mmCIF file with all atom_site columns, C-alpha atoms and ligand atoms in Angstrom:
data_model
loop_
_atom_site.group_PDB
_atom_site.id
_atom_site.type_symbol
_atom_site.label_atom_id
_atom_site.label_alt_id
_atom_site.label_comp_id
_atom_site.label_asym_id
_atom_site.label_entity_id
_atom_site.label_seq_id
_atom_site.pdbx_PDB_ins_code
_atom_site.Cartn_x
_atom_site.Cartn_y
_atom_site.Cartn_z
_atom_site.occupancy
_atom_site.B_iso_or_equiv
_atom_site.pdbx_formal_charge
_atom_site.auth_seq_id
_atom_site.auth_comp_id
_atom_site.auth_asym_id
_atom_site.auth_atom_id
_atom_site.pdbx_PDB_model_num
ATOM   1   C  CA  . MET J 1 1   ? 64.072 15.539 -24.745 1.00 49.00 ? 1   MET J CA  1
ATOM   2   C  CA  . ARG J 1 2   ? 60.760 13.948 -23.540 1.00 53.00 ? 2   ARG J CA  1
ATOM   3   C  CA  . GLU J 1 3   ? 62.431 13.730 -19.954 1.00 53.00 ? 3   GLU J CA  1
ATOM   4   C  CA  . LEU J 1 4   ? 64.260 17.670 -20.734 1.00 54.00 ? 4   LEU J CA  1
ATOM   5   C  CA  . ASN J 1 5   ? 60.644 18.984 -21.434 1.00 60.00 ? 5   ASN J CA  1
ATOM   6   C  CA  . ALA J 1 6   ? 59.565 17.506 -18.004 1.00 60.00 ? 6   ALA J CA  1
ATOM   7   C  CA  . SER J 1 7   ? 62.084 18.782 -15.545 1.00 60.00 ? 7   SER J CA  1
ATOM   8   C  CA  . GLN J 1 8   ? 61.409 22.042 -17.898 1.00 62.00 ? 8   GLN J CA  1
ATOM   9   C  CA  . LEU J 1 9   ? 58.424 22.016 -16.878 1.00 60.00 ? 9   LEU J CA  1
ATOM   10  C  CA  . LEU J 1 10  ? 59.080 20.756 -13.548 1.00 60.00 ? 10  LEU J CA  1
ATOM   11  C  CA  . ARG J 1 11  ? 61.295 23.359 -12.804 1.00 56.00 ? 11  ARG J CA  1
ATOM   12  C  CA  . VAL J 1 12  ? 57.701 25.863 -13.859 1.00 48.00 ? 12  VAL J CA  1
ATOM   13  C  CA  . SER J 1 13  ? 56.463 24.721 -10.609 1.00 53.00 ? 13  SER J CA  1
ATOM   14  C  CA  . ASP J 1 14  ? 59.176 25.640 -8.168  1.00 50.00 ? 14  ASP J CA  1
ATOM   15  C  CA  . LEU J 1 15  ? 59.494 28.991 -9.987  1.00 46.00 ? 15  LEU J CA  1
ATOM   16  C  CA  . GLU J 1 16  ? 55.807 29.679 -8.729  1.00 51.00 ? 16  GLU J CA  1
ATOM   17  C  CA  . GLY J 1 17  ? 56.913 28.531 -4.921  1.00 53.00 ? 17  GLY J CA  1
ATOM   18  C  CA  . ALA J 1 18  ? 53.716 25.826 -5.637  1.00 53.00 ? 18  ALA J CA  1
ATOM   19  C  CA  . ASN J 1 19  ? 55.755 22.958 -4.620  1.00 55.00 ? 19  ASN J CA  1
ATOM   20  C  CA  . PRO J 1 20  ? 59.052 22.385 -3.047  1.00 53.00 ? 20  PRO J CA  1
ATOM   21  C  CA  . PRO J 1 21  ? 61.912 22.004 -5.267  1.00 51.00 ? 21  PRO J CA  1
ATOM   22  C  CA  . THR J 1 22  ? 61.627 18.408 -7.100  1.00 57.00 ? 22  THR J CA  1
ATOM   23  C  CA  . ALA J 1 23  ? 64.043 15.575 -8.169  1.00 64.00 ? 23  ALA J CA  1
ATOM   24  C  CA  . LEU J 1 24  ? 61.868 13.281 -9.668  1.00 70.00 ? 24  LEU J CA  1
ATOM   25  C  CA  . GLU J 1 25  ? 64.024 11.611 -11.948 1.00 74.00 ? 25  GLU J CA  1
ATOM   26  C  CA  . GLY J 1 26  ? 62.687 8.583  -15.076 1.00 79.00 ? 26  GLY J CA  1
ATOM   27  C  CA  . THR J 1 27  ? 59.534 6.163  -13.983 1.00 83.00 ? 27  THR J CA  1
ATOM   28  C  CA  . ASP J 1 28  ? 58.686 8.522  -10.913 1.00 80.00 ? 28  ASP J CA  1
ATOM   29  C  CA  . LEU J 1 29  ? 59.269 11.936 -13.277 1.00 80.00 ? 29  LEU J CA  1
ATOM   30  C  CA  . GLU J 1 30  ? 56.927 10.565 -16.524 1.00 81.00 ? 30  GLU J CA  1
ATOM   31  C  CA  . ARG J 1 31  ? 54.185 9.728  -14.041 1.00 83.00 ? 31  ARG J CA  1
ATOM   32  C  CA  . HIS J 1 32  ? 53.782 13.223 -12.625 1.00 78.00 ? 32  HIS J CA  1
ATOM   33  C  CA  . VAL J 1 33  ? 53.862 14.692 -15.819 1.00 79.00 ? 33  VAL J CA  1
ATOM   34  C  CA  . ARG J 1 34  ? 51.530 12.414 -17.224 1.00 80.00 ? 34  ARG J CA  1
ATOM   35  C  CA  . ASP J 1 35  ? 49.257 12.824 -14.478 1.00 81.00 ? 35  ASP J CA  1
ATOM   36  C  CA  . ARG J 1 36  ? 49.691 16.538 -14.905 1.00 79.00 ? 36  ARG J CA  1
ATOM   37  C  CA  . VAL J 1 37  ? 50.211 17.800 -18.349 1.00 80.00 ? 37  VAL J CA  1
ATOM   38  C  CA  . LEU J 1 38  ? 47.584 17.523 -21.295 1.00 81.00 ? 38  LEU J CA  1
ATOM   39  C  CA  . THR J 1 39  ? 49.267 17.474 -24.877 1.00 82.00 ? 39  THR J CA  1
ATOM   40  C  CA  . THR J 1 40  ? 46.903 17.361 -28.172 1.00 86.00 ? 40  THR J CA  1
ATOM   41  C  CA  . THR J 1 41  ? 46.589 18.370 -31.724 1.00 89.00 ? 41  THR J CA  1
ATOM   42  C  CA  . LEU J 1 42  ? 45.528 21.932 -33.330 1.00 90.00 ? 42  LEU J CA  1
ATOM   43  C  CA  . ASP J 1 43  ? 43.083 19.716 -35.117 1.00 86.00 ? 43  ASP J CA  1
ATOM   44  C  CA  . ARG J 1 44  ? 41.661 18.493 -31.866 1.00 87.00 ? 44  ARG J CA  1
ATOM   45  C  CA  . ALA J 1 45  ? 42.289 21.368 -29.873 1.00 90.00 ? 45  ALA J CA  1
ATOM   46  C  CA  . VAL J 1 46  ? 40.169 23.842 -32.851 1.00 90.00 ? 46  VAL J CA  1
ATOM   47  C  CA  . ALA J 1 47  ? 37.052 20.919 -33.225 1.00 89.00 ? 47  ALA J CA  1
ATOM   48  C  CA  . TRP J 1 48  ? 36.803 20.977 -29.453 1.00 91.00 ? 48  TRP J CA  1
ATOM   49  C  CA  . ALA J 1 49  ? 36.715 24.766 -29.155 1.00 92.00 ? 49  ALA J CA  1
ATOM   50  C  CA  . ARG J 1 50  ? 33.988 24.367 -31.958 1.00 90.00 ? 50  ARG J CA  1
ATOM   51  C  CA  . SER J 1 51  ? 32.255 21.818 -30.652 1.00 92.00 ? 51  SER J CA  1
ATOM   52  C  CA  . ASN J 1 52  ? 30.870 24.143 -27.912 1.00 94.00 ? 52  ASN J CA  1
ATOM   53  C  CA  . SER J 1 53  ? 30.176 27.411 -29.044 1.00 93.00 ? 53  SER J CA  1
ATOM   54  C  CA  . PHE J 1 54  ? 27.544 26.239 -32.007 1.00 94.00 ? 54  PHE J CA  1
ATOM   55  C  CA  . PHE J 1 55  ? 25.986 29.645 -33.049 1.00 95.00 ? 55  PHE J CA  1
ATOM   56  C  CA  . PRO J 1 56  ? 22.983 28.445 -33.709 1.00 95.00 ? 56  PRO J CA  1
ATOM   57  C  CA  . LEU J 1 57  ? 20.644 30.150 -36.404 1.00 94.00 ? 57  LEU J CA  1
ATOM   58  C  CA  . ALA J 1 58  ? 17.255 32.223 -35.237 1.00 88.00 ? 58  ALA J CA  1
ATOM   59  C  CA  . PHE J 1 59  ? 15.171 30.029 -37.932 1.00 85.00 ? 59  PHE J CA  1
ATOM   60  C  CA  . GLY J 1 60  ? 12.005 27.907 -36.920 1.00 90.00 ? 60  GLY J CA  1
ATOM   61  C  CA  . LEU J 1 61  ? 9.364  26.141 -39.118 1.00 93.00 ? 61  LEU J CA  1
ATOM   62  C  CA  . ALA J 1 62  ? 6.890  25.162 -38.129 1.00 93.00 ? 62  ALA J CA  1
ATOM   63  C  CA  . CYS J 1 63  ? 5.490  22.948 -35.391 1.00 94.00 ? 63  CYS J CA  1
ATOM   64  C  CA  . CYS J 1 64  ? 8.261  21.803 -33.605 1.00 95.00 ? 64  CYS J CA  1
ATOM   65  C  CA  . ALA J 1 65  ? 9.887  25.524 -33.834 1.00 94.00 ? 65  ALA J CA  1
ATOM   66  C  CA  . MET J 1 66  ? 7.918  25.892 -30.718 1.00 95.00 ? 66  MET J CA  1
ATOM   67  C  CA  . GLU J 1 67  ? 9.466  23.190 -28.554 1.00 95.00 ? 67  GLU J CA  1
ATOM   68  C  CA  . GLN J 1 68  ? 13.247 24.535 -30.009 1.00 94.00 ? 68  GLN J CA  1
ATOM   69  C  CA  . PHE J 1 69  ? 12.829 28.269 -28.509 1.00 93.00 ? 69  PHE J CA  1
ATOM   70  C  CA  . GLN J 1 70  ? 12.244 26.023 -24.819 1.00 93.00 ? 70  GLN J CA  1
ATOM   71  C  CA  . THR J 1 71  ? 15.443 25.225 -25.152 1.00 93.00 ? 71  THR J CA  1
ATOM   72  C  CA  . ALA J 1 72  ? 16.693 28.773 -24.387 1.00 91.00 ? 72  ALA J CA  1
ATOM   73  C  CA  . GLY J 1 73  ? 14.546 28.749 -22.093 1.00 91.00 ? 73  GLY J CA  1
ATOM   74  C  CA  . PRO J 1 74  ? 15.710 28.228 -18.606 1.00 91.00 ? 74  PRO J CA  1
ATOM   75  C  CA  . ARG J 1 75  ? 14.066 24.105 -17.889 1.00 91.00 ? 75  ARG J CA  1
ATOM   76  C  CA  . MET J 1 76  ? 16.690 23.157 -20.761 1.00 90.00 ? 76  MET J CA  1
ATOM   77  C  CA  . ASP J 1 77  ? 18.600 26.747 -20.670 1.00 92.00 ? 77  ASP J CA  1
ATOM   78  C  CA  . ILE J 1 78  ? 20.852 25.810 -23.792 1.00 92.00 ? 78  ILE J CA  1
ATOM   79  C  CA  . ALA J 1 79  ? 23.534 28.390 -22.534 1.00 92.00 ? 79  ALA J CA  1
ATOM   80  C  CA  . ARG J 1 80  ? 25.100 25.966 -19.939 1.00 92.00 ? 80  ARG J CA  1
ATOM   81  C  CA  . PHE J 1 81  ? 26.567 24.528 -23.409 1.00 91.00 ? 81  PHE J CA  1
ATOM   82  C  CA  . GLY J 1 82  ? 27.445 27.549 -24.942 1.00 90.00 ? 82  GLY J CA  1
ATOM   83  C  CA  . TYR J 1 83  ? 24.930 27.405 -27.666 1.00 93.00 ? 83  TYR J CA  1
ATOM   84  C  CA  . GLU J 1 84  ? 22.713 30.087 -26.818 1.00 89.00 ? 84  GLU J CA  1
ATOM   85  C  CA  . ALA J 1 85  ? 24.287 32.695 -28.732 1.00 91.00 ? 85  ALA J CA  1
ATOM   86  C  CA  . PHE J 1 86  ? 21.454 32.663 -31.458 1.00 92.00 ? 86  PHE J CA  1
ATOM   87  C  CA  . ARG J 1 87  ? 22.327 34.394 -34.580 1.00 92.00 ? 87  ARG J CA  1
ATOM   88  C  CA  . ALA J 1 88  ? 19.572 36.581 -37.066 1.00 92.00 ? 88  ALA J CA  1
ATOM   89  C  CA  . SER J 1 89  ? 21.966 36.299 -40.082 1.00 94.00 ? 89  SER J CA  1
ATOM   90  C  CA  . PRO J 1 90  ? 22.711 33.559 -41.709 1.00 94.00 ? 90  PRO J CA  1
ATOM   91  C  CA  . ARG J 1 91  ? 26.440 34.466 -42.302 1.00 93.00 ? 91  ARG J CA  1
ATOM   92  C  CA  . GLN J 1 92  ? 27.141 34.447 -38.605 1.00 93.00 ? 92  GLN J CA  1
ATOM   93  C  CA  . ALA J 1 93  ? 26.010 31.322 -38.178 1.00 95.00 ? 93  ALA J CA  1
ATOM   94  C  CA  . ASP J 1 94  ? 27.282 27.874 -38.137 1.00 93.00 ? 94  ASP J CA  1
ATOM   95  C  CA  . LEU J 1 95  ? 23.680 25.478 -37.200 1.00 95.00 ? 95  LEU J CA  1
ATOM   96  C  CA  . ILE J 1 96  ? 21.072 25.391 -38.934 1.00 96.00 ? 96  ILE J CA  1
ATOM   97  C  CA  . ILE J 1 97  ? 17.850 24.574 -36.823 1.00 96.00 ? 97  ILE J CA  1
ATOM   98  C  CA  . LEU J 1 98  ? 14.735 22.789 -39.038 1.00 96.00 ? 98  LEU J CA  1
ATOM   99  C  CA  . ALA J 1 99  ? 12.544 23.386 -36.688 1.00 95.00 ? 99  ALA J CA  1
ATOM   100 C  CA  . GLY J 1 100 ? 9.384  21.823 -38.711 1.00 93.00 ? 100 GLY J CA  1
ATOM   101 C  CA  . ARG J 1 101 ? 7.685  20.569 -42.037 1.00 93.00 ? 101 ARG J CA  1
ATOM   102 C  CA  . VAL J 1 102 ? 9.540  22.239 -45.346 1.00 94.00 ? 102 VAL J CA  1
ATOM   103 C  CA  . SER J 1 103 ? 7.118  23.249 -48.327 1.00 94.00 ? 103 SER J CA  1
ATOM   104 C  CA  . ILE J 1 104 ? 8.412  22.836 -51.223 1.00 94.00 ? 104 ILE J CA  1
ATOM   105 C  CA  . LYS J 1 105 ? 8.298  26.465 -52.207 1.00 94.00 ? 105 LYS J CA  1
ATOM   106 C  CA  . MET J 1 106 ? 10.084 26.610 -48.903 1.00 94.00 ? 106 MET J CA  1
ATOM   107 C  CA  . ALA J 1 107 ? 13.404 24.833 -49.704 1.00 94.00 ? 107 ALA J CA  1
ATOM   108 C  CA  . PRO J 1 108 ? 15.495 26.265 -52.131 1.00 94.00 ? 108 PRO J CA  1
ATOM   109 C  CA  . ILE J 1 109 ? 15.315 29.534 -50.122 1.00 95.00 ? 109 ILE J CA  1
ATOM   110 C  CA  . ILE J 1 110 ? 16.259 27.562 -47.021 1.00 95.00 ? 110 ILE J CA  1
ATOM   111 C  CA  . ARG J 1 111 ? 18.797 25.717 -49.094 1.00 94.00 ? 111 ARG J CA  1
ATOM   112 C  CA  . ARG J 1 112 ? 19.789 29.210 -49.898 1.00 94.00 ? 112 ARG J CA  1
ATOM   113 C  CA  . LEU J 1 113 ? 20.181 30.556 -46.320 1.00 95.00 ? 113 LEU J CA  1
ATOM   114 C  CA  . TYR J 1 114 ? 22.300 27.479 -46.056 1.00 93.00 ? 114 TYR J CA  1
ATOM   115 C  CA  . ASP J 1 115 ? 24.851 27.983 -48.572 1.00 92.00 ? 115 ASP J CA  1
ATOM   116 C  CA  . GLN J 1 116 ? 25.451 31.620 -47.120 1.00 93.00 ? 116 GLN J CA  1
ATOM   117 C  CA  . MET J 1 117 ? 26.859 30.492 -43.881 1.00 93.00 ? 117 MET J CA  1
ATOM   118 C  CA  . LEU J 1 118 ? 30.061 30.005 -43.977 1.00 86.00 ? 118 LEU J CA  1
ATOM   119 C  CA  . GLU J 1 119 ? 32.092 27.164 -43.628 1.00 86.00 ? 119 GLU J CA  1
ATOM   120 C  CA  . PRO J 1 120 ? 32.129 24.584 -41.294 1.00 87.00 ? 120 PRO J CA  1
ATOM   121 C  CA  . LYS J 1 121 ? 29.057 24.396 -41.016 1.00 90.00 ? 121 LYS J CA  1
ATOM   122 C  CA  . TRP J 1 122 ? 25.892 21.979 -40.070 1.00 93.00 ? 122 TRP J CA  1
ATOM   123 C  CA  . ALA J 1 123 ? 21.903 20.863 -39.775 1.00 94.00 ? 123 ALA J CA  1
ATOM   124 C  CA  . ILE J 1 124 ? 20.181 19.108 -37.604 1.00 95.00 ? 124 ILE J CA  1
ATOM   125 C  CA  . SER J 1 125 ? 16.567 18.446 -39.190 1.00 95.00 ? 125 SER J CA  1
ATOM   126 C  CA  . MET J 1 126 ? 14.146 18.577 -36.229 1.00 95.00 ? 126 MET J CA  1
ATOM   127 C  CA  . GLY J 1 127 ? 10.794 16.270 -36.530 1.00 94.00 ? 127 GLY J CA  1
ATOM   128 C  CA  . ALA J 1 128 ? 9.241  13.711 -38.246 1.00 94.00 ? 128 ALA J CA  1
ATOM   129 C  CA  . CYS J 1 129 ? 8.709  16.377 -41.246 1.00 94.00 ? 129 CYS J CA  1
ATOM   130 C  CA  . CYS J 1 130 ? 11.385 17.595 -41.399 1.00 93.00 ? 130 CYS J CA  1
ATOM   131 C  CA  . SER J 1 131 ? 12.943 14.417 -41.597 1.00 92.00 ? 131 SER J CA  1
ATOM   132 C  CA  . SER J 1 132 ? 10.641 12.187 -43.413 1.00 91.00 ? 132 SER J CA  1
ATOM   133 C  CA  . MET J 1 133 ? 7.116  14.381 -44.047 1.00 89.00 ? 133 MET J CA  1
ATOM   134 C  CA  . GLY J 1 134 ? 5.513  12.907 -41.141 1.00 88.00 ? 134 GLY J CA  1
ATOM   135 C  CA  . VAL J 1 135 ? 1.349  12.880 -41.484 1.00 89.00 ? 135 VAL J CA  1
ATOM   136 C  CA  . PHE J 1 136 ? 2.042  15.209 -44.431 1.00 86.00 ? 136 PHE J CA  1
ATOM   137 C  CA  . ASN J 1 137 ? 2.863  12.935 -46.317 1.00 75.00 ? 137 ASN J CA  1
ATOM   138 C  CA  . ASN J 1 138 ? 1.982  14.743 -49.811 1.00 84.00 ? 138 ASN J CA  1
ATOM   139 C  CA  . TYR J 1 139 ? 2.971  16.135 -52.509 1.00 90.00 ? 139 TYR J CA  1
ATOM   140 C  CA  . ALA J 1 140 ? 3.540  19.635 -51.339 1.00 92.00 ? 140 ALA J CA  1
ATOM   141 C  CA  . LEU J 1 141 ? 6.457  18.915 -48.529 1.00 93.00 ? 141 LEU J CA  1
ATOM   142 C  CA  . VAL J 1 142 ? 9.589  17.739 -49.014 1.00 93.00 ? 142 VAL J CA  1
ATOM   143 C  CA  . PRO J 1 143 ? 11.853 15.880 -46.641 1.00 93.00 ? 143 PRO J CA  1
ATOM   144 C  CA  . ALA J 1 144 ? 15.481 18.292 -45.795 1.00 92.00 ? 144 ALA J CA  1
ATOM   145 C  CA  . ASP J 1 145 ? 18.015 15.316 -46.751 1.00 89.00 ? 145 ASP J CA  1
ATOM   146 C  CA  . LYS J 1 146 ? 16.052 15.777 -50.890 1.00 90.00 ? 146 LYS J CA  1
ATOM   147 C  CA  . PHE J 1 147 ? 17.833 19.260 -50.919 1.00 91.00 ? 147 PHE J CA  1
ATOM   148 C  CA  . MET J 1 148 ? 20.754 20.084 -48.308 1.00 91.00 ? 148 MET J CA  1
ATOM   149 C  CA  . PRO J 1 149 ? 22.516 17.227 -46.334 1.00 89.00 ? 149 PRO J CA  1
ATOM   150 C  CA  . ILE J 1 150 ? 21.653 17.190 -42.812 1.00 92.00 ? 150 ILE J CA  1
ATOM   151 C  CA  . ASP J 1 151 ? 23.871 16.086 -39.641 1.00 90.00 ? 151 ASP J CA  1
ATOM   152 C  CA  . VAL J 1 152 ? 21.672 14.649 -36.909 1.00 92.00 ? 152 VAL J CA  1
ATOM   153 C  CA  . HIS J 1 153 ? 18.153 13.371 -37.273 1.00 93.00 ? 153 HIS J CA  1
ATOM   154 C  CA  . VAL J 1 154 ? 15.404 14.312 -34.239 1.00 94.00 ? 154 VAL J CA  1
ATOM   155 C  CA  . PRO J 1 155 ? 13.122 12.191 -34.343 1.00 93.00 ? 155 PRO J CA  1
ATOM   156 C  CA  . GLY J 1 156 ? 9.413  13.198 -33.431 1.00 93.00 ? 156 GLY J CA  1
ATOM   157 C  CA  . CYS J 1 157 ? 6.516  15.124 -33.399 1.00 94.00 ? 157 CYS J CA  1
ATOM   158 C  CA  . PRO J 1 158 ? 7.303  17.328 -32.019 1.00 93.00 ? 158 PRO J CA  1
ATOM   159 C  CA  . PRO J 1 159 ? 10.330 16.229 -30.311 1.00 95.00 ? 159 PRO J CA  1
ATOM   160 C  CA  . ARG J 1 160 ? 10.835 17.750 -26.691 1.00 95.00 ? 160 ARG J CA  1
ATOM   161 C  CA  . PRO J 1 161 ? 13.647 20.785 -26.217 1.00 94.00 ? 161 PRO J CA  1
ATOM   162 C  CA  . GLU J 1 162 ? 15.498 17.608 -24.641 1.00 94.00 ? 162 GLU J CA  1
ATOM   163 C  CA  . ALA J 1 163 ? 15.325 15.769 -27.599 1.00 94.00 ? 163 ALA J CA  1
ATOM   164 C  CA  . LEU J 1 164 ? 16.652 18.467 -29.338 1.00 95.00 ? 164 LEU J CA  1
ATOM   165 C  CA  . MET J 1 165 ? 19.206 18.884 -26.306 1.00 94.00 ? 165 MET J CA  1
ATOM   166 C  CA  . HIS J 1 166 ? 20.043 15.083 -26.968 1.00 94.00 ? 166 HIS J CA  1
ATOM   167 C  CA  . GLY J 1 167 ? 20.716 15.454 -31.041 1.00 94.00 ? 167 GLY J CA  1
ATOM   168 C  CA  . VAL J 1 168 ? 23.141 18.623 -30.292 1.00 94.00 ? 168 VAL J CA  1
ATOM   169 C  CA  . LEU J 1 169 ? 25.452 16.894 -28.316 1.00 93.00 ? 169 LEU J CA  1
ATOM   170 C  CA  . LYS J 1 170 ? 25.108 14.104 -31.210 1.00 92.00 ? 170 LYS J CA  1
ATOM   171 C  CA  . LEU J 1 171 ? 26.490 16.916 -33.874 1.00 93.00 ? 171 LEU J CA  1
ATOM   172 C  CA  . ARG J 1 172 ? 28.780 18.018 -30.866 1.00 93.00 ? 172 ARG J CA  1
ATOM   173 C  CA  . LYS J 1 173 ? 30.317 14.808 -30.465 1.00 91.00 ? 173 LYS J CA  1
ATOM   174 C  CA  . LEU J 1 174 ? 30.532 14.700 -34.585 1.00 89.00 ? 174 LEU J CA  1
ATOM   175 C  CA  . VAL J 1 175 ? 32.469 17.875 -34.735 1.00 90.00 ? 175 VAL J CA  1
ATOM   176 C  CA  . GLN J 1 176 ? 34.647 16.209 -32.104 1.00 88.00 ? 176 GLN J CA  1
ATOM   177 C  CA  . ALA J 1 177 ? 35.075 13.347 -33.288 1.00 84.00 ? 177 ALA J CA  1
ATOM   178 C  CA  . ASP J 1 178 ? 35.291 13.435 -37.548 1.00 68.00 ? 178 ASP J CA  1
ATOM   179 C  CA  . PRO J 1 179 ? 35.859 17.247 -38.562 1.00 56.00 ? 179 PRO J CA  1
ATOM   180 C  CA  . ASP J 1 180 ? 36.218 15.482 -41.991 1.00 61.00 ? 180 ASP J CA  1
ATOM   181 C  CA  . LEU J 1 181 ? 33.323 17.507 -43.564 1.00 58.00 ? 181 LEU J CA  1
ATOM   182 C  CA  . GLY J 1 182 ? 34.218 15.609 -47.465 1.00 58.00 ? 182 GLY J CA  1
ATOM   183 C  CA  . TRP J 1 183 ? 30.960 13.407 -46.977 1.00 58.00 ? 183 TRP J CA  1
ATOM   184 C  CA  . ARG J 1 184 ? 29.232 16.524 -47.699 1.00 65.00 ? 184 ARG J CA  1
ATOM   185 C  CA  . GLU J 1 185 ? 30.219 16.762 -51.380 1.00 67.00 ? 185 GLU J CA  1
ATOM   186 C  CA  . ARG J 1 186 ? 27.354 14.428 -53.068 1.00 63.00 ? 186 ARG J CA  1
ATOM   187 C  CA  . TYR J 1 187 ? 25.194 17.521 -51.937 1.00 65.00 ? 187 TYR J CA  1
ATOM   188 C  CA  . GLY J 1 188 ? 27.541 19.922 -54.223 1.00 68.00 ? 188 GLY J CA  1
ATOM   189 C  CA  . ALA J 1 189 ? 27.545 21.794 -50.307 1.00 66.00 ? 189 ALA J CA  1
ATOM   190 C  CA  . LEU J 1 190 ? 31.314 23.000 -50.121 1.00 65.00 ? 190 LEU J CA  1
ATOM   191 C  CA  . GLY J 1 191 ? 32.095 26.090 -50.905 1.00 64.00 ? 191 GLY J CA  1
ATOM   192 C  CA  . THR J 1 192 ? 28.449 27.245 -51.279 1.00 65.00 ? 192 THR J CA  1
ATOM   193 C  CA  . GLU J 1 193 ? 28.072 30.444 -49.102 1.00 63.00 ? 193 GLU J CA  1
ATOM   194 C  CA  . GLU J 1 194 ? 27.972 34.335 -50.768 1.00 62.00 ? 194 GLU J CA  1
ATOM   195 C  CA  . LYS J 1 195 ? 31.117 36.222 -51.878 1.00 62.00 ? 195 LYS J CA  1
ATOM   196 C  CA  . PRO J 1 196 ? 30.397 40.432 -52.295 1.00 61.00 ? 196 PRO J CA  1
ATOM   197 C  CA  . LEU J 1 197 ? 29.695 40.672 -56.667 1.00 60.00 ? 197 LEU J CA  1
ATOM   198 C  CA  . ASP J 1 198 ? 33.286 42.271 -56.538 1.00 60.00 ? 198 ASP J CA  1
ATOM   199 C  CA  . ALA J 1 199 ? 35.889 39.575 -55.165 1.00 52.00 ? 199 ALA J CA  1
HETATM 200 S  S1  . LIG V 2 .   ? 6.838  16.859 -36.549 1.00 64.86 ? 201 LIG V S1  1
HETATM 201 FE FE1 . LIG V 2 .   ? 5.276  16.994 -35.695 1.00 64.86 ? 201 LIG V FE1 1
HETATM 202 S  S2  . LIG V 2 .   ? 5.018  19.326 -34.066 1.00 64.86 ? 201 LIG V S2  1
HETATM 203 FE FE2 . LIG V 2 .   ? 6.643  18.789 -35.935 1.00 64.86 ? 201 LIG V FE2 1
HETATM 204 S  S3  . LIG V 2 .   ? 5.714  20.899 -38.206 1.00 64.86 ? 201 LIG V S3  1
HETATM 205 FE FE3 . LIG V 2 .   ? 5.203  17.859 -37.978 1.00 64.86 ? 201 LIG V FE3 1
HETATM 206 S  S4  . LIG V 2 .   ? 3.301  18.197 -37.630 1.00 64.86 ? 201 LIG V S4  1
HETATM 207 FE FE4 . LIG V 2 .   ? 4.416  20.151 -36.733 1.00 64.86 ? 201 LIG V FE4 1
#
């Protein structure tokens, strides 16, 4: 069956006139097809597409946000990776970058923004404050992990734009490797997107 498919594939290139008529058989045919044909699964193809087209939410919390803005500048040029379409609405975004410290008052609002994003969605905690309260270790701040799932932590105070890009590319690998988001259940963060009132 596989040889039959391979022969058909080769016949297409013959019709296009790109190659002289082929008479490959057996292992030669196998090798020829292995070198020229790429197969995958639909899940992997979808994960690949998702991981190369994040739509980040245009969102900043504190000083780390200045470094985040730089990723869209000419030096880092986040458009090289296909992530330049920052969205002004959480309903059009699938990646939230928490750039800066989170106050306890701000936490429910951030969680609401996260819940409004559509599935599948991801979150990056950028900077020491967001991950561990950093230098502001007091009662007014809260680490992001306490109220929402974080996929990647980027350390530093502030992290440079290169570090954030490294984190985004780590997230890309994560999405490509394991699109299963079941671990998010422990935060009750599945299916939390808001729906129209009459739905
Ligand atoms: S980690 Fe540093 S740069 Fe980032 S918000 Fe905290 S104090 Fe500001």
